[in-house]
Tab-separated table of C-alpha atoms in Angstrom:
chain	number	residue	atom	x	y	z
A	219	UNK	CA	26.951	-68.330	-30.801
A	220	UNK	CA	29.272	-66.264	-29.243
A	221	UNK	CA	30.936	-66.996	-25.922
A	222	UNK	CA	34.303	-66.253	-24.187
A	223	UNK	CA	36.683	-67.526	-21.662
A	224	UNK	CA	39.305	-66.310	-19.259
A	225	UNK	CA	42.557	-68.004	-18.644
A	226	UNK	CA	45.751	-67.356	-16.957
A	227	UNK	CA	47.729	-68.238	-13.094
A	228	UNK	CA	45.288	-68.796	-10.501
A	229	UNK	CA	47.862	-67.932	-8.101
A	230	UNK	CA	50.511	-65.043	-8.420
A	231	UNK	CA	52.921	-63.629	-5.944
A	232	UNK	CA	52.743	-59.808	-4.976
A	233	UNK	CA	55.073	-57.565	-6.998
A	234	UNK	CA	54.411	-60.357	-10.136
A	235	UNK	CA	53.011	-59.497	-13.292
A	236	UNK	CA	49.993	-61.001	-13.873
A	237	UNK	CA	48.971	-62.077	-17.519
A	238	UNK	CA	45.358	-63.059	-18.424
A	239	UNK	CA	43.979	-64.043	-21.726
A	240	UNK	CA	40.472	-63.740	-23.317
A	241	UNK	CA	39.898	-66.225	-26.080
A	242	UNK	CA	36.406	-65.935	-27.598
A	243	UNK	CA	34.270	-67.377	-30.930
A	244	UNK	CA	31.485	-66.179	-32.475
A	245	UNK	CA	32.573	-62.901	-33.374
A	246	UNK	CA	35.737	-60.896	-35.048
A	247	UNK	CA	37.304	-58.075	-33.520
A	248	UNK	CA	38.188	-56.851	-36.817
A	249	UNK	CA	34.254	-56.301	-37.162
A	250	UNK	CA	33.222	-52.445	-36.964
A	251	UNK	CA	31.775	-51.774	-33.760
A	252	UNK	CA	33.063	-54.651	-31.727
A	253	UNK	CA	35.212	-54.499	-28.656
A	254	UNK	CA	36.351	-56.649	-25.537
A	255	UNK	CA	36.603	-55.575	-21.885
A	256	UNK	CA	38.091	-56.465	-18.746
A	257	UNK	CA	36.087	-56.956	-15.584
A	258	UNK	CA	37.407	-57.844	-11.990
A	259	UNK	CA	35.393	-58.673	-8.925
A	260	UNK	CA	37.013	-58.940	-5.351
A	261	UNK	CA	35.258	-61.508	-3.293
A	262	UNK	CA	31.741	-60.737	-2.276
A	263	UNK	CA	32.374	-57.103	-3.598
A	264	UNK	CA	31.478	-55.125	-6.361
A	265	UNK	CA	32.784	-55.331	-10.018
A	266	UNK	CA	35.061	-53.013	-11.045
A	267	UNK	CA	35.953	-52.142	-14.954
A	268	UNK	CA	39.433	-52.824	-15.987
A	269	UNK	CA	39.868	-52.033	-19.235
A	270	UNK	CA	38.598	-52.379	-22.468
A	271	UNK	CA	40.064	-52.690	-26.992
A	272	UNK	CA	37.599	-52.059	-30.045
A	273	UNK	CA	37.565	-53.471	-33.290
A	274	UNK	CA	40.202	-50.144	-34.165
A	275	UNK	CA	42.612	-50.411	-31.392
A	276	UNK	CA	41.267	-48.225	-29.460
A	277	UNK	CA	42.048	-48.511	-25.964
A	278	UNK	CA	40.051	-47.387	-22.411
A	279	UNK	CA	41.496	-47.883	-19.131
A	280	UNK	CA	40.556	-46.984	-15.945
A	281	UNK	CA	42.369	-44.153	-14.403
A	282	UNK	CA	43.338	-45.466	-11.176
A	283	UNK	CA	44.554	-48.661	-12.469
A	284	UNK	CA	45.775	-47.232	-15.697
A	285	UNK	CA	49.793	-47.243	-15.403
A	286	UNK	CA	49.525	-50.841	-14.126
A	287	UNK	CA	47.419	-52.286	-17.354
A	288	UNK	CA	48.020	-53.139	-20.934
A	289	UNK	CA	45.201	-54.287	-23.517
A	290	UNK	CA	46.135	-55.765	-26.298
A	291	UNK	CA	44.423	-58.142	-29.228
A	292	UNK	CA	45.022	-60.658	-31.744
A	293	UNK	CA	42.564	-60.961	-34.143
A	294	UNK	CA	43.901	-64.025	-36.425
A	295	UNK	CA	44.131	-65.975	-32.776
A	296	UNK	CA	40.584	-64.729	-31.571
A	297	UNK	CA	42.397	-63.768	-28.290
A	298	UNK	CA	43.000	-60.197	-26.746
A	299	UNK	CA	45.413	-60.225	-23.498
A	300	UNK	CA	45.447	-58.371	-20.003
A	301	UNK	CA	48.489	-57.520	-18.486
A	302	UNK	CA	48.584	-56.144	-14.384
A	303	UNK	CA	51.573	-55.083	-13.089
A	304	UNK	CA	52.750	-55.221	-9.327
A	305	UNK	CA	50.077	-57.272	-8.123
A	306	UNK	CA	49.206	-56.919	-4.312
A	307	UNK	CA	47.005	-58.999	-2.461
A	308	UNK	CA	44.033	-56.552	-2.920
A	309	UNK	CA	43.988	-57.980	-6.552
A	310	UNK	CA	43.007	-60.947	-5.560
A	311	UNK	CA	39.484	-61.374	-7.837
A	312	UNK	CA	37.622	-62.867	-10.203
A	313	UNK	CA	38.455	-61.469	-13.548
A	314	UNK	CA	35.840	-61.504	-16.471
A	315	UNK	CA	35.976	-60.424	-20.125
A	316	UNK	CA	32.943	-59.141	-22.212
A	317	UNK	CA	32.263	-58.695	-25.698
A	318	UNK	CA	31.104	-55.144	-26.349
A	319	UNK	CA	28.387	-54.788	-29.662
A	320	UNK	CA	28.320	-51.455	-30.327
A	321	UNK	CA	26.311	-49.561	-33.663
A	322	UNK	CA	23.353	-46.952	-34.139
A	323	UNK	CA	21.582	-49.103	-31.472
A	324	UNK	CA	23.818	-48.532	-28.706
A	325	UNK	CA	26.101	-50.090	-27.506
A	326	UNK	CA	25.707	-53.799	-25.100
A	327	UNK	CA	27.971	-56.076	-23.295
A	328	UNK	CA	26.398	-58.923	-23.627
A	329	UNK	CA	28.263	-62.059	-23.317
A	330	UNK	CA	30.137	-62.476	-20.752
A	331	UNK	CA	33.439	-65.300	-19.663
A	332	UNK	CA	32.906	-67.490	-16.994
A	333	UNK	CA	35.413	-65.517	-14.835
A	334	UNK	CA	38.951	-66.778	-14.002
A	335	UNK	CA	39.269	-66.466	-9.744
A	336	UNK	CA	42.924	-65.009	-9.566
A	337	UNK	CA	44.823	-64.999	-5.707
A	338	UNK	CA	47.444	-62.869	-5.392
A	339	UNK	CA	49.371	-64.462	-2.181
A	340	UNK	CA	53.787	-65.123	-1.058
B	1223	UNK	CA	35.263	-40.111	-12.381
B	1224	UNK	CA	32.127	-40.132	-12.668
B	1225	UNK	CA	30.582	-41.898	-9.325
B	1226	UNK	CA	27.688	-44.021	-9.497
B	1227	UNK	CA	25.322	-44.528	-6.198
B	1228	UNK	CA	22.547	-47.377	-5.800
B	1229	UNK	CA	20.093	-47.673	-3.619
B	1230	UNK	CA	18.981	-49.057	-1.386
B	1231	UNK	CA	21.769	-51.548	-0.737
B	1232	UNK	CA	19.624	-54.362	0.074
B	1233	UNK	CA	15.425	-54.658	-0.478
B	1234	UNK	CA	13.589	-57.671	1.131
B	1235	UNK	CA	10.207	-58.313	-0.665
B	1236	UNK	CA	8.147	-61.483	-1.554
B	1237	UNK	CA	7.658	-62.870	-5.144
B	1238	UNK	CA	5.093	-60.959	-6.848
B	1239	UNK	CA	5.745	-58.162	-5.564
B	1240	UNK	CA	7.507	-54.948	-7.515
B	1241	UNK	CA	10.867	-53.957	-6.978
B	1242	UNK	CA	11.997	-50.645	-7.912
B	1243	UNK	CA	16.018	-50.186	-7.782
B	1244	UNK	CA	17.698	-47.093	-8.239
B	1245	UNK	CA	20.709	-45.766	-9.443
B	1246	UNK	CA	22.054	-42.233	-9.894
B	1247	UNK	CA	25.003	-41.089	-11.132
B	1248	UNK	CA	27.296	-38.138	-9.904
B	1249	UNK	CA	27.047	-36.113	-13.300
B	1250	UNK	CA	25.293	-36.821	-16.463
B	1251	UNK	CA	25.609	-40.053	-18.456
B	1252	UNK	CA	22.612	-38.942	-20.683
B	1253	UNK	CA	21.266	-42.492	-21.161
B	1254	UNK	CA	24.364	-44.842	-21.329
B	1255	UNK	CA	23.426	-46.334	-18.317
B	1256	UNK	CA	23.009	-50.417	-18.509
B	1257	UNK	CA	21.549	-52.901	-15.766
B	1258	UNK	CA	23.012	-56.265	-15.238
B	1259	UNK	CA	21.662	-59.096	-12.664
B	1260	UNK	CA	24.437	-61.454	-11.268
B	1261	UNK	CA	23.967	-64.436	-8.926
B	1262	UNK	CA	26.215	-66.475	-6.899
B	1263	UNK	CA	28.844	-68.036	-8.725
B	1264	UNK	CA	27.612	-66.461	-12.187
B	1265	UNK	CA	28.754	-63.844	-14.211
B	1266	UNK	CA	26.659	-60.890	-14.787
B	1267	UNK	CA	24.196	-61.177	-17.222
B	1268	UNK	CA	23.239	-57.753	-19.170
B	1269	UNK	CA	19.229	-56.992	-18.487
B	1270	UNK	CA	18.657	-53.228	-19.847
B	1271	UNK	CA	21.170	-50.989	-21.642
B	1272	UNK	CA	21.233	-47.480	-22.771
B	1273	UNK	CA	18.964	-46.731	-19.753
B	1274	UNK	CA	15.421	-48.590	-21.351
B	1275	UNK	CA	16.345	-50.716	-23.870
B	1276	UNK	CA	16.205	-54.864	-22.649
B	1277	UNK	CA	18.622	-57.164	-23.780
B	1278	UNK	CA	17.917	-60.136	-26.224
B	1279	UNK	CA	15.533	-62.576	-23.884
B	1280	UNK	CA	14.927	-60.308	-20.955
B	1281	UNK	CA	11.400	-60.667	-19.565
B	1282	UNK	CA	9.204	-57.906	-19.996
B	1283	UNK	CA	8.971	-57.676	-16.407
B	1284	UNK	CA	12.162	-56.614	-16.221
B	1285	UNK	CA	12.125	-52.236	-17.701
B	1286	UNK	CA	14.636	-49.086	-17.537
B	1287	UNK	CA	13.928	-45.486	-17.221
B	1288	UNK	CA	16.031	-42.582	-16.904
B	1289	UNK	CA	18.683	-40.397	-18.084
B	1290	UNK	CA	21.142	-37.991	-17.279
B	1291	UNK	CA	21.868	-38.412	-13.639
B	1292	UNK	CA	18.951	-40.432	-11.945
B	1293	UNK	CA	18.098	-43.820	-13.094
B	1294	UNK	CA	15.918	-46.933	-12.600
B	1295	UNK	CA	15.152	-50.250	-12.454
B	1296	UNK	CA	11.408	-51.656	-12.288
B	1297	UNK	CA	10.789	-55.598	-11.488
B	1298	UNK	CA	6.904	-55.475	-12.173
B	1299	UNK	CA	6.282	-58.883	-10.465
B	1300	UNK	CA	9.369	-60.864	-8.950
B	1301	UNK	CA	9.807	-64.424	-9.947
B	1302	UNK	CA	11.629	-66.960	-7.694
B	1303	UNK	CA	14.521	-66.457	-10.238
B	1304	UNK	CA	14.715	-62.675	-9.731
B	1305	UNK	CA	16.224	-62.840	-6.270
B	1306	UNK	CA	20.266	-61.815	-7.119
B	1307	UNK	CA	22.357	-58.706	-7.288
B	1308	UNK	CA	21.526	-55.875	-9.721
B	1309	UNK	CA	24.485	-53.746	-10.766
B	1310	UNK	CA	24.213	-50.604	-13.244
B	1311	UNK	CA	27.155	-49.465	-15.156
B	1312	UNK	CA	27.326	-46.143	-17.108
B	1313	UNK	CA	29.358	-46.000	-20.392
B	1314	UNK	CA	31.124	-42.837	-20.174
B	1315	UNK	CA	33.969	-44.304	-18.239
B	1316	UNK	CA	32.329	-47.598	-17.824
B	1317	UNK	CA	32.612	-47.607	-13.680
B	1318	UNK	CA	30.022	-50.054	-12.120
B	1319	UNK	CA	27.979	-49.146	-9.144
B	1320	UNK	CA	27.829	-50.830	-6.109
B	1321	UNK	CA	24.868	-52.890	-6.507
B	1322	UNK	CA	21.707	-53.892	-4.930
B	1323	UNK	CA	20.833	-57.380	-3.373
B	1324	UNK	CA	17.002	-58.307	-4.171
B	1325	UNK	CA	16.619	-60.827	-1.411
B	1326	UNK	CA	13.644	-62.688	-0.301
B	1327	UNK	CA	11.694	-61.632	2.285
């Protein structure tokens, strides 16, 4: 059974760096075609992808959040970690992770964290 | 970037009835295009991916079509449960569109 959870500050100040953590079971990201990604979702908007790590280290951001973001994993602690730079009240959001299962099917993000409501406030 | 556009933003129908949601991208995503239903309070749950293919224990009610720039997603026959937000994301550069609320009419 796979599943995964956010955690991290609830509340950060603007201009703070904001570090979130994905701990997850069920799966290895050591395991060919596996990966993780970040999600956030601004209340009562849309989501918007963050970033994402395979199984190989590779590493996806998105552009216009890109020099502000760093994905990284541990595999032997299950975790992999999101850090945001220079937060600013527009941050404020729920942040997800997903697991990504990726192969000759396709690939799927599938299971999904409960989400981690971060508020980015002085 | 490549720019994905739903519509329409919001459709009001009854249950039982078909809902047809669409999604089109702003160039070509051949068919890495997934479909995921969220409602209040949840996180999204993945429904179709790679433009036709459901997830493990989606309803057959639920089907994709598609590819390359214009996409869709068919309700056959909505259930009570049905009534949420449907978002499609495409895989090139993973950006999410803005989603379309399935409310009850």
């Amino acid at each position: 059974q796979i599943t995964l959870k956010e955690s991290g500050p609830t509340l950060v100040k603007p201009t703070q760096t904001l570090t979130l953590t994905c701990t997850f079971s069920g799966f290895s990201l050591s395991t060919s075609g596996v990966g993780v990604g970040w999600i956030r979702q601004p209340p009562g908007k849309a989501l918007e992808w963050l970033a994402l790590i395979y199984w190989d280290d590779d590493k996806r951001y998105s552009p216009s959040l890109k020099s502000r973001l760093t994905i990284t994993k541990d595999t032997s602690k299950n975790q992999v970690v999101l850090t945001m730079t220079n937060m600013d009240p527009v941050d404020t959001a729920t942040y997800y992770c997903a697991h990504i299962g990726s192969g000759w099917w396709g690939e799927r993000w599938d299971y999904w964290g409960q989400g981690t409501l971060v508020t980015v406030s002085s | 970037e490549i720019v994905l556009t739903q519509s329409p933003a919001t459709l009001s129908l009854s249950p039982g009835e078909r809902a047809t949601l669409s999604c089109r991208a702003s160039q070509s995503v051949s068919s890495y295009l997934a479909w995921y239903q969220q409602k209040p309070g949840q996180a999204p749950r993945l429904l179709i991916y790679d433009a036709s293919n459901r997830a493990t224990g989606i309803p057959a009610r639920f089907s994709g079509s598609g590819s390359g720039t214009d996409f869709t997603l068919t309700i056959s026959s909505l259930e009570p449960e049905d009534f949420a937000v449907y978002y499609c994301q495409q895989r090139s550069n993973y950006t999410f569109g803005p989603g379309t609320k399935v409310d009850i009419k």
